[in-house]
Amino acid sequence: MIKFNNAAVALATAILRDYLNGMANFFASRKAAKSELTKLTPADFRNVRANLLNLGFKSEFIDENAAELSEILRGILTAERPKLPKDHPIATYIDENDAARELIAKAKELLKKKFIKNEWLEIYDKLGGFNRTHFARKQHQLYSMLENKGFDRPSRFMWSFDNKVRDGIAAARELLDGGKTDEFIAAQHEIYENLLDLLAREEAVLYPTSLEMISEEEFRAMRHGDDEIGYFLIERPSEFYPLNLDSGGGSKSNLKDENLQSESNLSAANLQNSNLNEAVLNPNFLKELSNLMSKYGLNPNANHDKNAVFDVATGKLTLEQINLIYRHMPVDLSFVDENEIVKFYTDTKHRVFPRSAGVIGRDVKNCHPRESVASVLEIIDAFRKGERDKIDFWLELHGKFIYIYYVAVRDENGVFKGVLEMMQDVTRIRSLEGKRTLVTWDDLKKKYGE
């Protein structure tokens, strides 16, 4: 049954219905929305969507047209600022949105003045951070948590909007660096409007939906992953960590341990809501399983002991050594298993693209923008069928030359076990010439002028 909570919901439903039915084109629908509607709240918009579903429109069809529907309602769909605890992740996103708006306002003022490259470089140095922090946290943390709730529309659709804004910023930076001043200036209006539109969509739809679906405990569990990626033009939050953590004096390692423990608690809660045999959750069963594993030389608590020694294929290493080796590799590694689930990535300081713990356990399809998913699945399918064993790509990004290599992982019997991605900034390697056979400390020569 269709319910119209107010006149705005009724009008918006009719306008979007006519557009989706093909009875009105985009421009007519946009004109009608601007002339007949003044404001729609997030709750209103959810009612409009529910009405469209009740009218017979498929959810997938509505999602496929989400960009056009949002554009029809641009400037009309508004959001009231939620009252949130200090440093709540959603409050952090909103603070970043405000910082982005202030930066855009400064850029618009620069457009009225004579072009001075250094002033624009300062703006774009900061704006580039939006791509590396705000987008990265949203895509790898917030979208991931929503996926766990069965809500994957942000991963499938909003990610494309994110990338449109990201690519626009990156392209403008290239024009600026390349000295193409006129083209750079001409691109500014579209970049700012796209970014402002995206911020409005986040606040009108994404954040209210997240607050409804994600619990406080789960938001607290996200904090460490957020910290790993970083923040855009705001101070690093100091509060809203898991409740059993002393955020004032805890070390980073303690923070990680507490966060992982919180995630374990969440996983256990999910298990308890499933249809698994209750015996598996019985404490006596778990104790007996632990004793059985220990009897045959398996240590179920090894992952908590950094000094536990593991027999690897060509040696013996402690867990601490294994993690340190991964952390100091000059390449970034990510592993997706045979079920297309992200299982692992290396936690290096030099990662080409940011990652966070939120990516672990996600369907790899939801870790890429919609327009890239087909290529990702094509690679996995070719590896799974044994048609290919490897494939590589390369690109230039922010003055760096990035090399990406995918290899099929198979066991000794040739059974497909997943995909290993290796990524590296090879800019310096490509510049090498001749040979070096003696120890030479380039950094010391530069420091002391030798």
Coordinates of C-alpha atoms in Angstrom, one line a residue:
M1 CA 0.0 0.0 0.0
I2 CA 1.3 3.4 -1.0
K3 CA 1.5 5.9 1.9
F4 CA 2.0 9.7 1.4
N5 CA 3.4 11.1 4.7
N6 CA 3.1 14.6 3.4
A7 CA 2.6 16.6 0.2
A8 CA 6.3 16.6 -0.6
V9 CA 6.5 12.8 -0.6
A10 CA 3.4 12.6 -2.9
L11 CA 4.8 15.2 -5.4
A12 CA 8.3 13.6 -5.4
T13 CA 6.8 10.1 -5.9
A14 CA 4.8 11.4 -8.9
I15 CA 7.8 13.2 -10.5
L16 CA 10.2 10.2 -10.2
R17 CA 7.5 7.8 -11.2
D18 CA 6.9 9.7 -14.5
Y19 CA 10.6 9.9 -15.1
L20 CA 11.1 6.2 -14.6
N21 CA 8.1 5.4 -16.7
G22 CA 9.4 7.4 -19.6
M23 CA 6.4 9.8 -19.4
A24 CA 8.8 12.8 -18.7
N25 CA 12.4 13.3 -19.7
F26 CA 15.1 14.4 -17.3
F27 CA 14.9 18.1 -18.0
A28 CA 11.1 18.2 -17.5
S29 CA 11.4 16.1 -14.3
R30 CA 14.2 18.4 -13.0
K31 CA 12.1 21.5 -13.8
A32 CA 9.0 20.0 -12.0
A33 CA 11.1 19.2 -8.9
K34 CA 12.6 22.7 -8.7
S35 CA 9.2 24.4 -9.1
E36 CA 7.0 22.1 -7.0
L37 CA 9.3 20.9 -4.2
T38 CA 11.3 22.9 -1.6
K39 CA 12.7 20.3 0.7
L40 CA 12.8 16.5 1.2
T41 CA 14.3 15.0 4.3
P42 CA 16.1 11.6 4.3
A43 CA 13.0 10.1 5.9
D44 CA 10.9 11.6 3.1
F45 CA 13.2 10.1 0.5
R46 CA 13.0 6.7 2.0
N47 CA 9.2 6.9 1.8
V48 CA 9.5 8.0 -1.8
R49 CA 11.6 5.0 -2.6
A50 CA 9.2 2.7 -0.8
N51 CA 6.3 4.1 -2.8
L52 CA 8.2 3.5 -6.0
L53 CA 8.7 -0.1 -5.0
N54 CA 5.0 -0.4 -4.2
L55 CA 4.2 1.0 -7.7
G56 CA 6.0 -2.0 -9.2
F57 CA 9.5 -0.6 -9.9
K58 CA 12.3 -3.1 -9.2
S59 CA 14.9 -2.2 -6.6
E60 CA 17.7 -2.8 -9.2
F61 CA 16.0 -0.5 -11.7
I62 CA 15.7 2.3 -9.2
D63 CA 19.4 1.8 -8.2
E64 CA 20.5 1.8 -11.8
N65 CA 18.9 5.2 -12.2
A66 CA 20.1 6.5 -8.8
A67 CA 22.4 9.1 -10.4
E68 CA 19.6 10.7 -12.4
L69 CA 17.1 10.6 -9.6
S70 CA 19.6 12.3 -7.3
E71 CA 20.3 14.9 -9.9
I72 CA 16.5 15.6 -10.3
L73 CA 16.3 16.2 -6.6
R74 CA 19.6 18.1 -6.3
G75 CA 19.2 21.0 -3.9
I76 CA 15.9 19.7 -2.6
L77 CA 17.1 16.6 -0.7
T78 CA 18.4 18.0 2.6
A79 CA 19.7 16.7 5.8
E80 CA 19.4 17.8 9.4
R81 CA 22.6 17.5 11.4
P82 CA 22.3 14.5 13.8
K83 CA 23.3 15.0 17.4
L84 CA 26.3 12.7 17.9
P85 CA 28.9 12.0 20.6
K86 CA 32.2 13.6 20.2
D87 CA 34.4 11.9 17.5
H88 CA 31.7 9.5 16.4
P89 CA 32.8 8.3 12.9
I90 CA 29.7 10.0 11.3
A91 CA 30.5 13.2 13.1
T92 CA 34.0 12.9 11.7
Y93 CA 32.8 12.6 8.1
I94 CA 30.5 15.6 8.6
D95 CA 33.4 17.7 10.0
E96 CA 35.4 16.7 6.9
N97 CA 32.5 17.7 4.7
D98 CA 32.5 21.2 6.3
A99 CA 36.3 21.4 5.8
A100 CA 35.9 20.5 2.1
R101 CA 33.2 23.2 1.7
E102 CA 35.5 25.8 3.3
L103 CA 38.3 24.7 0.9
I104 CA 36.0 25.0 -2.1
A105 CA 35.0 28.5 -0.9
K106 CA 38.6 29.6 -0.8
A107 CA 39.1 28.1 -4.3
K108 CA 36.2 30.0 -5.6
E109 CA 37.7 33.2 -4.3
L110 CA 40.9 32.4 -6.1
L111 CA 39.0 32.2 -9.4
K112 CA 38.2 35.9 -9.0
K113 CA 41.9 36.8 -8.8
K114 CA 44.9 36.7 -11.1
F115 CA 46.2 33.1 -11.5
I116 CA 49.1 32.3 -9.2
K117 CA 50.2 28.7 -9.5
N118 CA 51.5 28.3 -6.0
E119 CA 48.2 29.3 -4.5
W120 CA 46.4 26.7 -6.6
L121 CA 49.0 24.1 -5.7
E122 CA 48.2 24.7 -2.0
I123 CA 44.5 24.2 -2.7
Y124 CA 45.1 21.0 -4.7
D125 CA 47.6 19.6 -2.2
K126 CA 44.8 19.7 0.3
L127 CA 42.0 18.6 -2.1
G128 CA 44.0 15.5 -3.1
G129 CA 43.9 14.5 0.6
F130 CA 40.1 14.1 0.3
N131 CA 40.7 11.3 -2.2
R132 CA 43.3 9.5 0.0
T133 CA 41.4 9.8 3.3
H134 CA 37.7 10.6 3.2
F135 CA 36.9 8.5 0.1
A136 CA 39.2 5.7 1.3
R137 CA 37.6 5.5 4.8
K138 CA 34.1 5.6 3.3
Q139 CA 34.8 2.9 0.7
H140 CA 36.8 0.5 2.9
Q141 CA 35.2 1.1 6.3
L142 CA 31.6 2.5 6.1
Y143 CA 30.6 0.6 2.9
S144 CA 32.1 -2.5 4.4
M145 CA 30.0 -2.3 7.5
L146 CA 26.8 -1.6 5.5
E147 CA 27.6 -4.7 3.3
N148 CA 27.7 -6.8 6.5
K149 CA 24.2 -5.6 7.2
G150 CA 23.1 -6.8 3.7
F151 CA 22.9 -3.2 2.4
D152 CA 25.3 -3.0 -0.6
R153 CA 23.8 -0.2 -2.7
P154 CA 26.6 2.3 -1.6
S155 CA 29.3 -0.2 -2.7
R156 CA 27.6 -0.8 -6.0
F157 CA 26.4 2.7 -6.9
M158 CA 27.7 5.5 -4.7
W159 CA 31.3 4.3 -5.3
S160 CA 30.9 5.4 -8.9
F161 CA 29.9 8.9 -7.8
D162 CA 33.0 8.9 -5.5
N163 CA 35.2 8.0 -8.4
K164 CA 33.7 10.6 -10.7
V165 CA 34.7 13.3 -8.1
R166 CA 38.1 11.7 -7.4
D167 CA 39.0 11.5 -11.1
G168 CA 37.9 15.1 -11.7
I169 CA 40.2 16.3 -8.9
A170 CA 43.1 14.1 -10.2
A171 CA 42.7 15.3 -13.8
A172 CA 42.6 18.9 -12.7
R173 CA 45.8 18.4 -10.7
E174 CA 47.5 17.0 -13.8
L175 CA 46.4 20.1 -15.8
L176 CA 47.8 22.3 -13.1
D177 CA 51.1 20.5 -12.9
G178 CA 51.3 20.5 -16.7
G179 CA 50.9 24.2 -17.0
K180 CA 47.6 24.0 -18.9
T181 CA 46.2 27.0 -17.0
D182 CA 43.2 27.8 -19.2
E183 CA 42.0 24.2 -19.2
F184 CA 42.5 24.0 -15.5
I185 CA 40.5 27.1 -14.7
A186 CA 37.7 25.9 -17.1
A187 CA 37.4 22.6 -15.2
Q188 CA 37.0 24.2 -11.7
H189 CA 33.2 24.8 -11.7
E190 CA 32.3 21.3 -12.6
I191 CA 34.7 19.9 -10.0
Y192 CA 33.3 22.0 -7.2
E193 CA 29.7 21.3 -8.1
N194 CA 30.2 17.6 -8.3
L195 CA 32.0 17.5 -4.9
L196 CA 29.3 19.7 -3.2
D197 CA 26.6 17.5 -4.7
L198 CA 28.3 14.4 -3.4
L199 CA 28.7 15.9 0.1
A200 CA 24.9 16.6 0.1
R201 CA 24.1 13.1 -0.9
E202 CA 26.3 11.7 1.8
E203 CA 24.5 13.9 4.5
A204 CA 21.0 13.3 3.1
V205 CA 21.1 9.6 2.5
L206 CA 24.4 7.7 3.4
Y207 CA 24.9 9.0 6.9
P208 CA 21.3 8.8 8.1
T209 CA 21.1 5.2 6.7
S210 CA 24.4 4.3 8.4
L211 CA 23.2 5.6 11.8
E212 CA 20.0 3.5 11.5
M213 CA 21.8 0.3 10.5
I214 CA 25.1 0.4 12.4
S215 CA 25.2 0.0 16.2
E216 CA 27.3 2.2 18.5
E217 CA 29.5 -0.8 19.3
E218 CA 30.1 -1.4 15.6
F219 CA 30.9 2.3 15.0
R220 CA 33.4 2.2 17.9
A221 CA 35.0 -0.9 16.3
M222 CA 35.6 1.0 13.1
R223 CA 37.8 3.7 14.8
H224 CA 41.2 1.9 14.5
G225 CA 40.7 1.3 10.8
D226 CA 39.7 5.0 10.4
D227 CA 42.9 6.0 12.2
E228 CA 45.0 3.8 9.9
I229 CA 43.8 5.6 6.8
G230 CA 43.8 9.1 8.2
Y231 CA 41.6 12.2 8.1
F232 CA 40.9 15.2 5.8
L233 CA 41.8 18.6 7.2
I234 CA 40.7 17.8 10.8
E235 CA 42.5 16.7 13.9
R236 CA 42.8 13.0 14.6
P237 CA 39.9 12.1 16.8
S238 CA 40.8 11.2 20.4
E239 CA 37.5 9.7 21.6
F240 CA 34.8 7.1 20.7
Y241 CA 37.1 4.1 20.8
P242 CA 35.8 0.7 22.0
L243 CA 34.5 1.1 25.5
N244 CA 37.1 -1.3 27.1
L245 CA 39.9 0.8 25.8
D246 CA 41.6 3.6 27.7
S247 CA 42.0 6.0 24.7
G248 CA 44.0 8.4 26.7
G249 CA 47.0 6.2 27.5
G250 CA 46.7 3.1 25.3
S251 CA 49.5 2.4 22.7
K252 CA 48.8 1.9 19.1
S253 CA 49.4 -1.8 19.4
N254 CA 47.0 -2.0 22.3
L255 CA 44.4 -0.1 20.3
K256 CA 44.8 -2.6 17.5
D257 CA 44.4 -5.6 19.9
E258 CA 41.3 -4.0 21.4
N259 CA 39.8 -3.3 18.0
L260 CA 40.4 -6.8 16.9
Q261 CA 38.8 -8.1 20.1
S262 CA 35.8 -5.9 19.4
E263 CA 35.5 -7.3 15.9
S264 CA 35.7 -10.8 17.3
N265 CA 32.8 -10.0 19.6
L266 CA 30.8 -8.7 16.7
S267 CA 31.5 -11.8 14.7
A268 CA 30.4 -14.0 17.6
A269 CA 27.2 -12.0 17.9
N270 CA 26.5 -12.6 14.2
L271 CA 27.1 -16.3 14.7
Q272 CA 24.6 -16.4 17.5
N273 CA 22.0 -15.0 15.2
S274 CA 22.6 -17.6 12.6
N275 CA 21.2 -21.2 12.2
L276 CA 24.4 -22.9 13.2
N277 CA 24.2 -25.9 15.5
E278 CA 24.0 -24.6 19.1
A279 CA 26.6 -27.2 20.2
V280 CA 29.3 -25.3 18.3
L281 CA 28.7 -22.3 20.5
N282 CA 28.8 -24.3 23.7
P283 CA 31.8 -23.4 25.9
N284 CA 32.5 -27.1 26.6
F285 CA 32.6 -27.8 22.9
L286 CA 35.1 -25.0 22.4
K287 CA 37.3 -26.2 25.3
E288 CA 37.3 -29.8 24.0
L289 CA 38.2 -28.6 20.5
S290 CA 41.1 -26.6 21.9
N291 CA 42.4 -29.6 23.8
L292 CA 42.1 -31.8 20.7
M293 CA 44.0 -29.3 18.6
S294 CA 46.7 -29.1 21.2
K295 CA 47.0 -32.9 21.4
Y296 CA 48.0 -33.0 17.7
G297 CA 50.5 -30.1 17.9
L298 CA 48.1 -27.4 16.8
N299 CA 48.0 -24.3 18.9
P300 CA 44.6 -22.6 18.7
N301 CA 46.0 -19.6 20.6
A302 CA 49.0 -19.2 18.4
N303 CA 47.6 -16.1 16.8
H304 CA 47.8 -14.4 20.2
D305 CA 51.4 -15.3 20.9
K306 CA 53.9 -13.4 18.8
N307 CA 56.7 -15.8 19.8
A308 CA 54.9 -18.9 18.6
V309 CA 57.0 -20.6 15.9
F310 CA 55.4 -21.7 12.6
D311 CA 56.8 -24.3 10.2
V312 CA 56.6 -22.5 6.9
A313 CA 57.6 -24.1 3.6
T314 CA 61.3 -23.1 3.8
G315 CA 62.0 -22.3 7.4
K316 CA 60.6 -21.6 10.9
L317 CA 59.3 -18.1 11.7
T318 CA 57.5 -16.5 14.7
L319 CA 54.2 -14.7 14.1
E320 CA 56.1 -11.4 14.9
Q321 CA 58.7 -12.2 12.2
I322 CA 56.1 -13.0 9.6
N323 CA 54.2 -9.8 10.3
L324 CA 57.4 -7.7 10.2
I325 CA 58.5 -9.3 6.9
Y326 CA 55.2 -8.4 5.3
R327 CA 55.3 -4.9 6.7
H328 CA 58.7 -4.2 5.3
M329 CA 58.2 -5.6 1.8
P330 CA 58.7 -3.0 -0.9
V331 CA 55.5 -4.2 -2.6
D332 CA 51.9 -4.1 -1.5
L333 CA 50.2 -7.6 -1.4
S334 CA 46.5 -8.4 -1.2
F335 CA 45.0 -11.9 -1.3
V336 CA 41.5 -12.9 -2.4
D337 CA 40.5 -16.6 -1.8
E338 CA 38.7 -19.0 -4.2
N339 CA 35.4 -17.7 -2.9
E340 CA 36.2 -14.2 -4.0
I341 CA 36.5 -13.0 -0.4
V342 CA 39.3 -10.6 0.6
K343 CA 41.4 -12.4 3.2
F344 CA 44.6 -10.5 3.6
Y345 CA 46.6 -7.4 2.8
T346 CA 50.1 -6.2 3.8
D347 CA 50.1 -3.3 6.3
T348 CA 52.9 -1.2 4.8
K349 CA 53.5 2.5 5.3
H350 CA 54.1 3.1 1.5
R351 CA 50.8 1.5 0.2
V352 CA 49.9 2.8 -3.2
F353 CA 46.2 2.7 -2.4
P354 CA 44.9 2.8 1.2
R355 CA 43.5 -0.2 2.9
S356 CA 41.9 -0.8 6.3
A357 CA 40.9 -3.8 8.4
G358 CA 37.3 -3.2 7.2
V359 CA 38.2 -4.7 3.8
I360 CA 38.8 -8.2 5.3
G361 CA 35.9 -10.6 4.7
R362 CA 34.4 -8.5 2.0
D363 CA 33.3 -9.8 -1.4
V364 CA 35.9 -8.5 -3.8
K365 CA 33.1 -7.3 -6.1
N366 CA 32.2 -4.8 -3.5
C367 CA 35.8 -3.5 -3.2
H368 CA 35.8 -2.0 -6.7
P369 CA 33.6 0.7 -8.4
R370 CA 30.8 -0.7 -10.5
E371 CA 32.5 0.1 -13.8
S372 CA 35.6 -2.1 -12.8
V373 CA 33.8 -5.1 -11.5
A374 CA 33.4 -6.8 -14.9
S375 CA 37.2 -6.7 -15.4
V376 CA 37.9 -8.0 -11.9
L377 CA 35.5 -11.0 -12.4
E378 CA 36.9 -11.7 -15.9
I379 CA 40.4 -12.1 -14.4
I380 CA 39.2 -14.3 -11.5
D381 CA 37.2 -16.4 -13.9
A382 CA 40.1 -16.9 -16.3
F383 CA 42.3 -17.9 -13.4
R384 CA 39.7 -20.3 -12.0
K385 CA 39.2 -22.0 -15.3
G386 CA 43.0 -22.4 -15.8
E387 CA 42.9 -20.3 -18.9
R388 CA 45.4 -17.8 -17.5
D389 CA 48.0 -17.8 -14.7
K390 CA 48.9 -14.1 -14.5
I391 CA 48.2 -10.6 -15.9
D392 CA 49.8 -7.2 -15.3
F393 CA 48.8 -3.6 -15.6
W394 CA 50.7 -0.3 -15.2
L395 CA 49.6 3.3 -14.9
E396 CA 50.9 6.8 -14.0
L397 CA 49.4 8.3 -10.9
H398 CA 50.4 11.6 -9.3
G399 CA 53.8 11.6 -10.9
K400 CA 54.4 7.9 -9.9
F401 CA 54.6 4.9 -12.2
I402 CA 52.6 2.1 -10.6
Y403 CA 53.0 -1.6 -11.6
I404 CA 50.3 -4.1 -10.7
Y405 CA 50.6 -7.8 -11.1
Y406 CA 48.0 -10.5 -10.5
V407 CA 48.8 -14.2 -10.2
A408 CA 46.6 -17.2 -9.8
V409 CA 47.3 -19.1 -6.5
R410 CA 47.1 -22.9 -6.9
D411 CA 48.0 -25.8 -4.6
E412 CA 50.3 -28.6 -5.4
N413 CA 47.5 -30.3 -7.3
G414 CA 46.8 -27.3 -9.4
V415 CA 43.5 -26.5 -7.6
F416 CA 42.6 -22.8 -7.7
K417 CA 42.9 -21.2 -4.3
G418 CA 42.7 -17.5 -5.0
V419 CA 44.4 -14.5 -6.5
L420 CA 47.4 -12.6 -5.2
E421 CA 47.7 -9.0 -6.1
M422 CA 51.1 -7.3 -6.0
M423 CA 51.5 -3.6 -6.5
Q424 CA 54.6 -1.4 -6.4
D425 CA 55.7 2.2 -7.1
V426 CA 58.5 1.5 -9.7
T427 CA 59.3 5.1 -10.6
R428 CA 62.8 4.9 -9.2
I429 CA 63.4 1.5 -10.6
R430 CA 62.5 2.7 -14.1
S431 CA 65.0 5.5 -13.8
L432 CA 68.0 3.3 -13.0
E433 CA 70.8 3.1 -15.6
G434 CA 74.2 1.5 -15.8
K435 CA 75.1 -0.5 -12.7
R436 CA 75.9 -0.2 -9.0
T437 CA 78.0 -2.9 -7.4
L438 CA 79.5 -1.0 -4.4
V439 CA 77.8 0.1 -1.2
T440 CA 76.6 3.7 -1.7
W441 CA 74.5 5.6 0.8
D442 CA 72.6 8.1 -1.4
D443 CA 70.9 9.7 1.6
L444 CA 74.2 10.4 3.4
K445 CA 75.8 11.8 0.2
K446 CA 72.9 14.2 -0.1
K447 CA 73.0 15.1 3.6
Y448 CA 76.7 15.8 3.8
G449 CA 77.4 16.8 0.2
E450 CA 80.0 14.1 -0.3

